[in-house]
PDB file of C-alpha atoms in Angstrom:
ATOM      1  CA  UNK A   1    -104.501  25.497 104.611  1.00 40.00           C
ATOM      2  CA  UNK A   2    -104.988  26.349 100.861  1.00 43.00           C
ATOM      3  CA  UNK A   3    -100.915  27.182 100.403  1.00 64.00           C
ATOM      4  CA  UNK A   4    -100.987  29.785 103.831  1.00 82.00           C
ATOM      5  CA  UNK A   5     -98.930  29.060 107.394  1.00 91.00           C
ATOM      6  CA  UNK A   6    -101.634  28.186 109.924  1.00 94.00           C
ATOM      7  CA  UNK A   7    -101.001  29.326 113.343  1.00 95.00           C
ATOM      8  CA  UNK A   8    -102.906  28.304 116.102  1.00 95.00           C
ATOM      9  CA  UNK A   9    -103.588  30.350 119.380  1.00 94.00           C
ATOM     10  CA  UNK A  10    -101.149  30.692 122.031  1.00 95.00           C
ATOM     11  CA  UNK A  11     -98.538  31.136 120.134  1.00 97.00           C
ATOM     12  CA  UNK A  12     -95.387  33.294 120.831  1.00 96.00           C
ATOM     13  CA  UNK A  13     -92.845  34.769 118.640  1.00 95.00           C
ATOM     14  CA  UNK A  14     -90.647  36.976 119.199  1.00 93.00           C
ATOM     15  CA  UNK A  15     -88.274  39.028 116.565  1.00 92.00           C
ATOM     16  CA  UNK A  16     -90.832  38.409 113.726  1.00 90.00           C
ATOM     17  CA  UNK A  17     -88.885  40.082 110.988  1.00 91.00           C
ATOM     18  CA  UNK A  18     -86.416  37.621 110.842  1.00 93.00           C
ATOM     19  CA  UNK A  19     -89.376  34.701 110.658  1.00 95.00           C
ATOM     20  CA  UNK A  20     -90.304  32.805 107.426  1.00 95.00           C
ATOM     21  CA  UNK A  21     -93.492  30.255 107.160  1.00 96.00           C
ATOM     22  CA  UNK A  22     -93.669  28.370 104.055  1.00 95.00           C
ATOM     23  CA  UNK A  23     -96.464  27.625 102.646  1.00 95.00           C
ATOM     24  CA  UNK A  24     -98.813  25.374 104.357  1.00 95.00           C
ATOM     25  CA  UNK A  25     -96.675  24.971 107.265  1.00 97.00           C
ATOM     26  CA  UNK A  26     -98.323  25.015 110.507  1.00 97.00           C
ATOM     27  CA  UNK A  27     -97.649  25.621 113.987  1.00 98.00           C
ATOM     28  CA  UNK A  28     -99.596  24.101 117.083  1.00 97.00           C
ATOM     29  CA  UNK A  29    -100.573  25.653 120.412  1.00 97.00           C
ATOM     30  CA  UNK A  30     -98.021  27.010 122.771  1.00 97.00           C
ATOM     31  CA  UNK A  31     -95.123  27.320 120.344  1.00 98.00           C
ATOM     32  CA  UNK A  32     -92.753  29.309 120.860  1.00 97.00           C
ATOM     33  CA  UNK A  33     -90.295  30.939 117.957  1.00 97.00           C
ATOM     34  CA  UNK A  34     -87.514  32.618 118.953  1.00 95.00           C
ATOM     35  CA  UNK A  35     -85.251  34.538 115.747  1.00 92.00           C
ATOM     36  CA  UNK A  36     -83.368  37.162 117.354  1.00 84.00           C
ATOM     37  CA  UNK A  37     -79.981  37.497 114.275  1.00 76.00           C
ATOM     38  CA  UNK A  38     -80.018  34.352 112.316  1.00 80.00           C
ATOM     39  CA  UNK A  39     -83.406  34.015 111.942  1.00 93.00           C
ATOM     40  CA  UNK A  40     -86.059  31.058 111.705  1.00 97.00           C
ATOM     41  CA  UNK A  41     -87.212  29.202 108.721  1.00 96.00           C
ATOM     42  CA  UNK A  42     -89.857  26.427 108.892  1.00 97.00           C
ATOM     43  CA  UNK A  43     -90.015  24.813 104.916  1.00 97.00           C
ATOM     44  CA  UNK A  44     -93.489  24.606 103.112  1.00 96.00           C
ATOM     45  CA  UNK A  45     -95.864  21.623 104.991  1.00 96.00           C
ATOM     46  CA  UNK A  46     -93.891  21.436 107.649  1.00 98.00           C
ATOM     47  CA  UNK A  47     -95.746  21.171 111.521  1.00 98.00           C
ATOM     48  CA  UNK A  48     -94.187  22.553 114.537  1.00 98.00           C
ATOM     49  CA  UNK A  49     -96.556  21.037 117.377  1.00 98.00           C
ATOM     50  CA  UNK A  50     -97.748  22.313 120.428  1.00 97.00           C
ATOM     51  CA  UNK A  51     -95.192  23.612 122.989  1.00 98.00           C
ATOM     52  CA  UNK A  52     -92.005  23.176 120.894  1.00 98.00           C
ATOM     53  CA  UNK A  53     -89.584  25.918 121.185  1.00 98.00           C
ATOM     54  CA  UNK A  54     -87.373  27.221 119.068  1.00 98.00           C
ATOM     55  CA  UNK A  55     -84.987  29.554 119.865  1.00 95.00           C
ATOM     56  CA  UNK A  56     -81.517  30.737 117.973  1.00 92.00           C
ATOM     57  CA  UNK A  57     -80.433  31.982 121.663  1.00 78.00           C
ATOM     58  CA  UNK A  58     -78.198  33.962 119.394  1.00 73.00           C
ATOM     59  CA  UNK A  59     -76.554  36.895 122.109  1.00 73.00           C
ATOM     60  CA  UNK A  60     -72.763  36.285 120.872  1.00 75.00           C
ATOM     61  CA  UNK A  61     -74.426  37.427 117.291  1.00 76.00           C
ATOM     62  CA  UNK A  62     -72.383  34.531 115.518  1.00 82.00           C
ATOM     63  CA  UNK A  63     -72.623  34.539 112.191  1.00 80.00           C
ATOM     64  CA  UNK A  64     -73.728  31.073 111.368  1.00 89.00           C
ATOM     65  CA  UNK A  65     -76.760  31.118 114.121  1.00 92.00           C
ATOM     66  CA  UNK A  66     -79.993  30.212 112.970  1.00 95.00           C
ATOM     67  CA  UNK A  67     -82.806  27.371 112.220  1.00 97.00           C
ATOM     68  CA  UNK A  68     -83.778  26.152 109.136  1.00 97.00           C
ATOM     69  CA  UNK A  69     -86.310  23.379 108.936  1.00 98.00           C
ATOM     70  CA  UNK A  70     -87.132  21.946 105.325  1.00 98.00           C
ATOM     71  CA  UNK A  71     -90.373  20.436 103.311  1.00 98.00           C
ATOM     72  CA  UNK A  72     -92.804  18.164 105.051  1.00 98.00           C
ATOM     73  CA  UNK A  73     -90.644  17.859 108.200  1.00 98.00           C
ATOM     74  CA  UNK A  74     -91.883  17.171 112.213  1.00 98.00           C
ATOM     75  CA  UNK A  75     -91.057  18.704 114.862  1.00 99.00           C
ATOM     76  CA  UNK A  76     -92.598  17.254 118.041  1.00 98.00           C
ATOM     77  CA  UNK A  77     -94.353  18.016 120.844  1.00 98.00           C
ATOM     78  CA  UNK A  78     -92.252  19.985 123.640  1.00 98.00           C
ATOM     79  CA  UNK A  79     -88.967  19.504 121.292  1.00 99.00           C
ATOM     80  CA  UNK A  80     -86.477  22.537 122.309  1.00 98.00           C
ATOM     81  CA  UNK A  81     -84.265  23.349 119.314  1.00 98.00           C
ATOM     82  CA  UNK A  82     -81.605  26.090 120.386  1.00 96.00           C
ATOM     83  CA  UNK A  83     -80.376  27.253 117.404  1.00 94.00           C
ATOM     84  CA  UNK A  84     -76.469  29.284 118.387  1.00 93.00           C
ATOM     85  CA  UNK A  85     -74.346  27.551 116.600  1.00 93.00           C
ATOM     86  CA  UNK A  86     -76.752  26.841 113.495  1.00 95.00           C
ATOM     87  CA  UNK A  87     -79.588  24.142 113.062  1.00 98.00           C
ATOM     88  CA  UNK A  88     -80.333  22.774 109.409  1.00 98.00           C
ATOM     89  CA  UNK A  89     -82.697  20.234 109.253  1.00 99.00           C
ATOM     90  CA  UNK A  90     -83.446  18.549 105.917  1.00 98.00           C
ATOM     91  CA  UNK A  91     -86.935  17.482 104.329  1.00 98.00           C
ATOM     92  CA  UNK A  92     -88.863  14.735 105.547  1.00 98.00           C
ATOM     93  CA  UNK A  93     -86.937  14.867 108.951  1.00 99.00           C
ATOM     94  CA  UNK A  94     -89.233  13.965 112.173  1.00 99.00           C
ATOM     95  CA  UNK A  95     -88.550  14.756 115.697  1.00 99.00           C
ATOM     96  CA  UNK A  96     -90.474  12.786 118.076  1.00 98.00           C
ATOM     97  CA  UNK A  97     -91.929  14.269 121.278  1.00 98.00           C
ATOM     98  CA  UNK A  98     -89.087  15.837 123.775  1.00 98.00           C
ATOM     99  CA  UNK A  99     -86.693  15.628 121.308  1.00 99.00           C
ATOM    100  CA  UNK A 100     -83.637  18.455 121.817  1.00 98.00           C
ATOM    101  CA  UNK A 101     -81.153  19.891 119.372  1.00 99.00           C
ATOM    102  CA  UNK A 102     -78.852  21.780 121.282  1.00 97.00           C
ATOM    103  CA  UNK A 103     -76.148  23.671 118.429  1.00 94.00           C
ATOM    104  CA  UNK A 104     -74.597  25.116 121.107  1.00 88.00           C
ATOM    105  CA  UNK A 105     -72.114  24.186 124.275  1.00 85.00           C
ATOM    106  CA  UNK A 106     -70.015  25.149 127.071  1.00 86.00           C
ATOM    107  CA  UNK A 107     -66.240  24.545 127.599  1.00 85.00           C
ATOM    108  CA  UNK A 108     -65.097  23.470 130.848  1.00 86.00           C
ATOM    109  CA  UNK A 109     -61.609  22.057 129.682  1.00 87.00           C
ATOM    110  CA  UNK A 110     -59.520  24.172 132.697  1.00 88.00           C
ATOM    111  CA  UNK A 111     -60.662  23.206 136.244  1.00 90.00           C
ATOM    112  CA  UNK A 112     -59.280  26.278 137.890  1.00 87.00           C
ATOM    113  CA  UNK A 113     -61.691  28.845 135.933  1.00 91.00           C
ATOM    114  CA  UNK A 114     -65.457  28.591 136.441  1.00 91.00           C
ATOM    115  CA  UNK A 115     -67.324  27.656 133.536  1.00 87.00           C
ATOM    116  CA  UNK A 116     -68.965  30.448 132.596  1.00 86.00           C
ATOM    117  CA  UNK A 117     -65.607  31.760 131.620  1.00 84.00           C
ATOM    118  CA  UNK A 118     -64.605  29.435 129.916  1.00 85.00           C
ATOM    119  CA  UNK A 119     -66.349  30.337 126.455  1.00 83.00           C
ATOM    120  CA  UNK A 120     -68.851  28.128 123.995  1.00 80.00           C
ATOM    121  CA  UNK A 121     -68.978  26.191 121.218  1.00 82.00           C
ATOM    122  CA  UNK A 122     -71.513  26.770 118.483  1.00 87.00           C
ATOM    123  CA  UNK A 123     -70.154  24.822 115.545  1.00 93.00           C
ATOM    124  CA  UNK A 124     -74.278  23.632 114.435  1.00 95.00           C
ATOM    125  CA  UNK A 125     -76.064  20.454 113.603  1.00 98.00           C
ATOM    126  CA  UNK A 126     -77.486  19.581 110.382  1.00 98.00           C
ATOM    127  CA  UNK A 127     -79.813  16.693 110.474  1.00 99.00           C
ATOM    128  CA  UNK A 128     -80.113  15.654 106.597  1.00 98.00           C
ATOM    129  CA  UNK A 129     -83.239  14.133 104.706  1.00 98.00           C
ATOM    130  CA  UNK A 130     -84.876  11.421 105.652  1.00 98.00           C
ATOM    131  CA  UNK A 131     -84.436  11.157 109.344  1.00 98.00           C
ATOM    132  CA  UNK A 132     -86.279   9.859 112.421  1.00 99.00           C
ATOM    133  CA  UNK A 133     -85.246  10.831 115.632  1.00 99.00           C
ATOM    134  CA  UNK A 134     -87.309   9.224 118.562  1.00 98.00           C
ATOM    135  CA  UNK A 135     -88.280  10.666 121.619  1.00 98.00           C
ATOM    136  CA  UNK A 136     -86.210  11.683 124.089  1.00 98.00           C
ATOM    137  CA  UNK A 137     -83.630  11.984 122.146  1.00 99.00           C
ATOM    138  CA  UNK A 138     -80.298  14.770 122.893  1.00 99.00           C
ATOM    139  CA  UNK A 139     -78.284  16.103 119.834  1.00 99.00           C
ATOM    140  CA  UNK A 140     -75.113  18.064 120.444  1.00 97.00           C
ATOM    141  CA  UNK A 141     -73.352  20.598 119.029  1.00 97.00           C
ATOM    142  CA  UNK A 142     -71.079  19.639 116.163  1.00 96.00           C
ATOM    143  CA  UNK A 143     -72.900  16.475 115.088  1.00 98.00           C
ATOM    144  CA  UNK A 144     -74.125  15.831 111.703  1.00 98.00           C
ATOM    145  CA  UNK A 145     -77.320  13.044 110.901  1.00 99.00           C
ATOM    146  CA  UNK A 146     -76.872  11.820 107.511  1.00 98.00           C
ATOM    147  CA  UNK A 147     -79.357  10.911 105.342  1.00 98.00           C
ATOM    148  CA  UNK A 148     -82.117   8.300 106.155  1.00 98.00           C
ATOM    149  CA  UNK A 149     -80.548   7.938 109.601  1.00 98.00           C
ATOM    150  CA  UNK A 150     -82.768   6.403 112.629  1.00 98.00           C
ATOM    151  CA  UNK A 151     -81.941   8.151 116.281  1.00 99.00           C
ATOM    152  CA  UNK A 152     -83.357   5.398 118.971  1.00 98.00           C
ATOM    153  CA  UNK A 153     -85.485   6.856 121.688  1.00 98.00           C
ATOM    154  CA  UNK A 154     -83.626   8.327 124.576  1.00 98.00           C
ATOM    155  CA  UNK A 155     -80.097   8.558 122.959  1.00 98.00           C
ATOM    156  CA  UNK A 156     -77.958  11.117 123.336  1.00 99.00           C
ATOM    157  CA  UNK A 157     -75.943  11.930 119.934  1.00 99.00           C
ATOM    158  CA  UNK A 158     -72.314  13.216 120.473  1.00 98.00           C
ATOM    159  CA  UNK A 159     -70.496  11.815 117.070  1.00 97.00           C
ATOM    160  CA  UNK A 160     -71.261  11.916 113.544  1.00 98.00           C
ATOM    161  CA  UNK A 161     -74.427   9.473 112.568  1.00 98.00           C
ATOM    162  CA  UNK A 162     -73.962   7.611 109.235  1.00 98.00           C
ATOM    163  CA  UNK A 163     -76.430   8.006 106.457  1.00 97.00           C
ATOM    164  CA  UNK A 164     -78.688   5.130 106.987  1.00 98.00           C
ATOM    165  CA  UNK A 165     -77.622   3.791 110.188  1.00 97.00           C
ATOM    166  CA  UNK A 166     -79.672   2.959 113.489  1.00 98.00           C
ATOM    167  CA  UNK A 167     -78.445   4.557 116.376  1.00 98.00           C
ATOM    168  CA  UNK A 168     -78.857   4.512 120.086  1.00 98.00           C
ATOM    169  CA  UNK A 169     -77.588   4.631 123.637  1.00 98.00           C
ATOM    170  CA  UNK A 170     -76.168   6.661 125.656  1.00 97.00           C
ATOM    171  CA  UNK A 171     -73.504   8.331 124.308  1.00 98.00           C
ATOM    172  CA  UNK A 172     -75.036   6.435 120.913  1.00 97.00           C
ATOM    173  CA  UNK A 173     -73.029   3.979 119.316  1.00 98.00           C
ATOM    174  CA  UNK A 174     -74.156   2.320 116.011  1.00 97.00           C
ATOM    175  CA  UNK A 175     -76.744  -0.723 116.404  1.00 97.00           C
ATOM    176  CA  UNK A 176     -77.381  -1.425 112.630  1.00 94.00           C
ATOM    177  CA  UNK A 177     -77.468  -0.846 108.732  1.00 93.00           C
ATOM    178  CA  UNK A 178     -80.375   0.127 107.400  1.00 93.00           C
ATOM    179  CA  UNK A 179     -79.349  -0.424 103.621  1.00 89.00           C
ATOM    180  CA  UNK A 180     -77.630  -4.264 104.579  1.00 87.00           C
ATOM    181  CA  UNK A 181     -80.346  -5.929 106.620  1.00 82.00           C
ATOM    182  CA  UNK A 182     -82.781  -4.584 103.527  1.00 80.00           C
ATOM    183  CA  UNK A 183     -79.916  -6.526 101.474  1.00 81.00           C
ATOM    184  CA  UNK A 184     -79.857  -9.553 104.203  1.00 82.00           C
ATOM    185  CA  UNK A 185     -83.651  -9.951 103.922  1.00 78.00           C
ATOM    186  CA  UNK A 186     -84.221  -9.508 100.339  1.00 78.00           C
ATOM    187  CA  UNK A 187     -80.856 -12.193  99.831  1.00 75.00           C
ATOM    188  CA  UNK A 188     -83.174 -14.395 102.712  1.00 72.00           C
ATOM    189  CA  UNK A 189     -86.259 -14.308 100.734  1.00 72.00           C
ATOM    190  CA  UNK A 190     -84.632 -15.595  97.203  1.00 69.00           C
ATOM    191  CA  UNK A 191     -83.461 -18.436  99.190  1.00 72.00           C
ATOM    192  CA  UNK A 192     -86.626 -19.228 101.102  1.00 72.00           C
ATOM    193  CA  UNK A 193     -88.152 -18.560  97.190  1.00 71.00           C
ATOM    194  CA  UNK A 194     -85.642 -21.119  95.899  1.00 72.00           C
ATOM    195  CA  UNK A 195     -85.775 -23.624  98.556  1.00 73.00           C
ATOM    196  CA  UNK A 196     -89.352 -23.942  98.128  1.00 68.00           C
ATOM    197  CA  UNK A 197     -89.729 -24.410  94.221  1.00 63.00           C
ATOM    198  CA  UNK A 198     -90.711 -28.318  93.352  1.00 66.00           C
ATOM    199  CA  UNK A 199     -87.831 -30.716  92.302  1.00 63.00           C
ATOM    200  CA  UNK A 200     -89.195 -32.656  89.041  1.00 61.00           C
ATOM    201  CA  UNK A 201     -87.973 -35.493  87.972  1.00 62.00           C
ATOM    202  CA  UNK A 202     -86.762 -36.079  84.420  1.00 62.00           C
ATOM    203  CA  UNK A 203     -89.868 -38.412  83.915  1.00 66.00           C
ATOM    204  CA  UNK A 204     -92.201 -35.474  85.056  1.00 62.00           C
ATOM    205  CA  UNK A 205     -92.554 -36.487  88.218  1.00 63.00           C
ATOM    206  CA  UNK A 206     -92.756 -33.977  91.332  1.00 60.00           C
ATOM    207  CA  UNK A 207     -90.304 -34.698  94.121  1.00 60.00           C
ATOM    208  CA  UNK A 208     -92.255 -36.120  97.419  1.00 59.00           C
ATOM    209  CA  UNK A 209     -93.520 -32.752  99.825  1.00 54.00           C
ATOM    210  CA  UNK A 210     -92.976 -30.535  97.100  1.00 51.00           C
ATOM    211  CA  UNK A 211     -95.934 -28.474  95.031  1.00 53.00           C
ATOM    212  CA  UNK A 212     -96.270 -29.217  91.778  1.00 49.00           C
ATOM    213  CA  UNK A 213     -95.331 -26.036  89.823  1.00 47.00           C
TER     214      UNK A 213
END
C-alpha cells in the first residue's frame, strides 16, 4: 500500500471530515465508518475487515465520544464497535470475528419509569496494547483491558481486566496469569534441566541411567 489507506469497494462512511486513515491502514469490503462529533481514527497498518462497523452513535454530542484504534491493530470480521462513551484501543490489539465494544449503556435502576427514560451511560473502554480478544466476545461500557490481556471467546467483559491476565465466561472472571505460568514453566524446565544432568562419581565414574556429560 506504499504508506496510503487502502479501501476496498463497498465501503460506507459517513461524516468523512471527522475520519483519519493512517498510513497503510486498510479497510475490507462492507465496512462501515460511522464519525458523526468525536470522530474516527484507525492508526497506521491497521485492518478493519469486511463488514465491521464502527460507529460513535454520538446524538447526546458527549464530549469524550469517539474511536481511536492504534498501530498494527485488528479489527475483525462483522465486529460492531459503538463508540458514545469513547473507544481507545491500543497498538497491536486484535479483535477476533463478531467481537463488540459497546462504550455505551442504558440505565434501568427505577422499575416504575420505562427505560428509555431512564438516561445512559457512556463512561468508554480503552483496550491497551497488546491484547487479544476472541470471538464472540461483549465489552461494556466502563471497562478497561490492560496491557497484554487475553479475552476468551464468547465472554462477556463487565469489570476491569488485569494487564496480562486470561479471561473468560460469562460475566468473565479471571482464569489465569499470563506472566506466572511463563514463570511456572521456565522454574519447570530448570528442574527437568537439573534433574537430568549425570551424577559422577568422585572416581569419574557416571551414575547408572545417567548420560555421561
Amino acid at each position: 500500500m506504499d504508506g496510503l489507506a487502502a479501501i476496498e469497494t463497498g465501503v460506507r462512511l459517513r461524516f468523512c471530515d471527522g475520519i483519519r486513515l493512517g498510513a497503510g491502514s486498510y479497510l475490507d469490503e462492507g465496512v462501515y465508518l460511522h464519525a458523526c462529533p468525536g470522530g474516527i481514527r484507525i492508526g497506521a497498518g491497521s485492518y478493519v475487515m469486511h463488514h465491521a462497523e464502527l460507529h460513535v452513535y454520538n446524538f447526546r454530542d458527549l464530549p469524550q465520544a469517539g474511536i481511536q484504534v492504534g498501530e498494527q491493530s485488528l479489527i475483525g470480521e462483522f465486529c460492531v464497535l459503538r463508540g458514545q462513551g469513547g473507544i481507545r484501543i491500543g497498538d497491536r490489539v486484535y479483535l477476533a470475528t463478531l467481537v463488540q465494544l459497546l462504550a455505551v449503556d442504558h440505565v434501568f435502576a427505577d422499575p416504575d419509569r420505562p427505560f428509555v427514560e431512564q438516561g445512559i451511560t457512556a463512561r468508554g473502554i480503552v483496550v491497551e496494547d497488546d491484547v487479544w480478544i476472541g470471538a464472540g466476545a461483549v465489552v461494556t461500557d466502563g471497562v478497561r483491558i490492560g496491557r497484554g490481556a487475553v479475552v476468551a471467546a464468547g465472554a462477556v467483559v463487565t469489570r476491569d481486566v488485569a494487564p496480562h491476565t486470561v479471561v473468560g465466561g460469562v460475566p468473565a472472571r479471571p482464569l489465569s496469569d499470563i506472566r506466572a505460568e511463563a514463570a511456572r514453566r521456565a522454574l519447570a524446565g530448570e528442574r527437568a534441566a537439573r534433574s537430568a544432568a549425570p551424577i559422577h562419581h568422585a572416581d569419574g565414574r557416571v551414575a547408572p541411567g545417567a548420560k555421561p556429560g
